[in-house]
Amino acid sequence: MDILKKIQDHREQEEELKWEGTFSEYLELLKERPYLAQSAHSRVYNMIKSAGVAEEHDHKRYKFFDEDIYGLDEAMEKLVEEYFHPAARRLDVRKRILLLMGPVSGGKSTLVNLLKRGMEKYTHTDEGAVFAIKGCPMHEDPLHLVPNHLRKDFQDEYGIRVEGSLSPLNTMRVETEYDGRIEDVLVERIFFSEDKRTGIGTFSPSDPKSQDIADLTGSIDFSTIAQYGSESDPRAYRFDGELNKANRGIMEFQEMLKCDEKFLWHLLSLTQEGNFKAGRFALISADELIIAHTNEAEYRSFIANKKNEALHSRMIVMPVPYNLKVSQEERIYEKMIRESDIRDVHIAPHTLRVAAMFTILTRLKESKKASVDVLKKMRLYDGEILEGFSDVDVEELKKEHADEGMSGIDPRYVINRISSTIIKKELTSINALDVLRSLKDGLGSHASISSEDKERYLDFISLARKEYDEIAKKEVQKAFVYSYEESAVTLMDNYLDNVEAYCNKAKLRDPLTGEELNPDERLMRSIEEQIGVSENAKKAFREEILIRISAYARKGKKFDYQSHERLREAIQKKLFADLKDVVKITTSTKTPDEQQLKKINEVVATLVDEHGYNSSSANELLKYVGSLLNR
């Protein structure tokens, strides 16, 4: 009943939003809300902007794309700033076709669908409301009713510029239905809907021999010619092509460059002049954002053909590369799994992350800087802080290769291999090793991977495996240390006492003998070395710890085990290094004694309760780490 109630509520809300009135009443609305008279490009830009804009490191992140487009913040910023924003301001960019170019499964279709669904919702809001001449199959802008000779006066009075001519059908309707009284012409509020073919059109190429231009521009209704007497009577024409129906909104050309030339030439006048030719009529005005997508190979072939120069000059090409951030790639897989039938399978922690590492490595280009290998580059791109590198270095790395992210493994391949592993082995739980194995096995049957690339990709699988080995050891380390929490706190307190004495050039007093002792340099270094603090950097690190303790004290807060992330990591690593033999014995003994079994059960419980494993994947992890430590 809940879903039926929601359907009823939605229907009632839409009824409340409906509006109908005369053209003169519509003009009164415009006086109160002049933004209602915006262009298609302006409406799309305002829709994107209305979702919110975040300023991050001298870049803008448009939140409209957050839920569906991952890791392409810079590409989306460029798209909005270099196309939608100037087009909304009526600059010449709006007279261009927006062509999204990128590799397969890179997000082009997702982006277009996001814009289309967004526009459907936005026209239900006050800011995105769209009004049209009632009964018009092209839902024409009512302002086209304003005669050309009065448009300058209209702009002076309302501050709104009118572009476009009244369509042949509405010109006739004004005369026959309203006796030329444009103020009485009925206007209604419309809501964009791809399903109802209102404000959103989609054209997909098929066999050029059978596909008719009428799919784009409409066609003559031969059944009405006897009634109206002429093919040039607009009442005898069906204004039902995709260009007609997409008027006021978005027109999507799927795989545009695969279209036959005759379909593309219609776009020349539509983009440049805002009109197109249909039947035996004068040019028909249309206000729509034309968005198309293609891959790089087809685009190169298209621009190589001299016959396409005129159309090419009418395009703005926006690259949509693959995502290059591991954390965002992981989100892509999580989304694809949520939408699939494998969502009930337990996927062990870090499985998707390790798969994402492999995928991102295949997309990265080698840096010209000797100090940066692909692993470092992968980490820097994902926002990790590496010693010796700044945000400026990351920006420079991104500028080295303009085409970075335009090739490599696509997300669908990874999800297909995960699905294949689950279905073939009928598994209810998978881990990183299962997925890496499946990715490796699938490379041989991937038709588009060359033998040279295959060798590189095998190396990347090895790199991802090594990364997983470290992650697995760290995961077990945390679980063991969790059981030794008291030891960790004691070790940290001991370290802090020594750091305080070192920084203050003071002595420590032995609690048993009372004798004065120098700070224990060996203890401090054994902890600091765990996180790569060099001999030269130790003083600065220790002073930073002391400053943090003072800051906590001033605020009346207690500095504890969780207060400094890097110090906590160093303590855990040090403790784990000391416990390594215990871990080895506990995880690799085939017949553990009662004490060892108790410890294993404690660690498994920690992995399940604190780290997201199930009992099966936790036990597999322990066995694997045991084998690593025994090598």
Coordinates of C-alpha atoms in Angstrom, one line a residue, residues 56-59 74 77 325 369 377 380-381 389-402 404:
E56 CA 38.1 22.2 -3.6
H57 CA 41.8 23.0 -4.2
D58 CA 41.1 25.8 -6.7
H59 CA 38.6 23.5 -8.5
E74 CA 37.8 17.8 -13.4
E77 CA 34.1 21.1 -14.2
K325 CA 41.2 7.4 -8.7
K369 CA 59.8 12.0 -13.8
K377 CA 51.3 8.0 -9.4
L380 CA 49.0 10.5 -5.6
Y381 CA 46.0 10.6 -7.9
F389 CA 55.2 15.5 -3.2
S390 CA 52.7 18.4 -3.1
D391 CA 49.4 19.3 -4.9
V392 CA 51.5 21.2 -7.4
D393 CA 53.4 18.0 -8.3
V394 CA 50.1 16.1 -8.8
E395 CA 48.8 18.9 -11.2
E396 CA 52.1 18.7 -13.2
L397 CA 51.7 14.9 -13.5
K398 CA 48.2 15.3 -14.8
K399 CA 49.5 17.7 -17.5
E400 CA 52.2 15.3 -18.8
H401 CA 49.8 13.2 -20.9
A402 CA 46.7 14.9 -22.4
E404 CA 45.7 9.8 -20.0

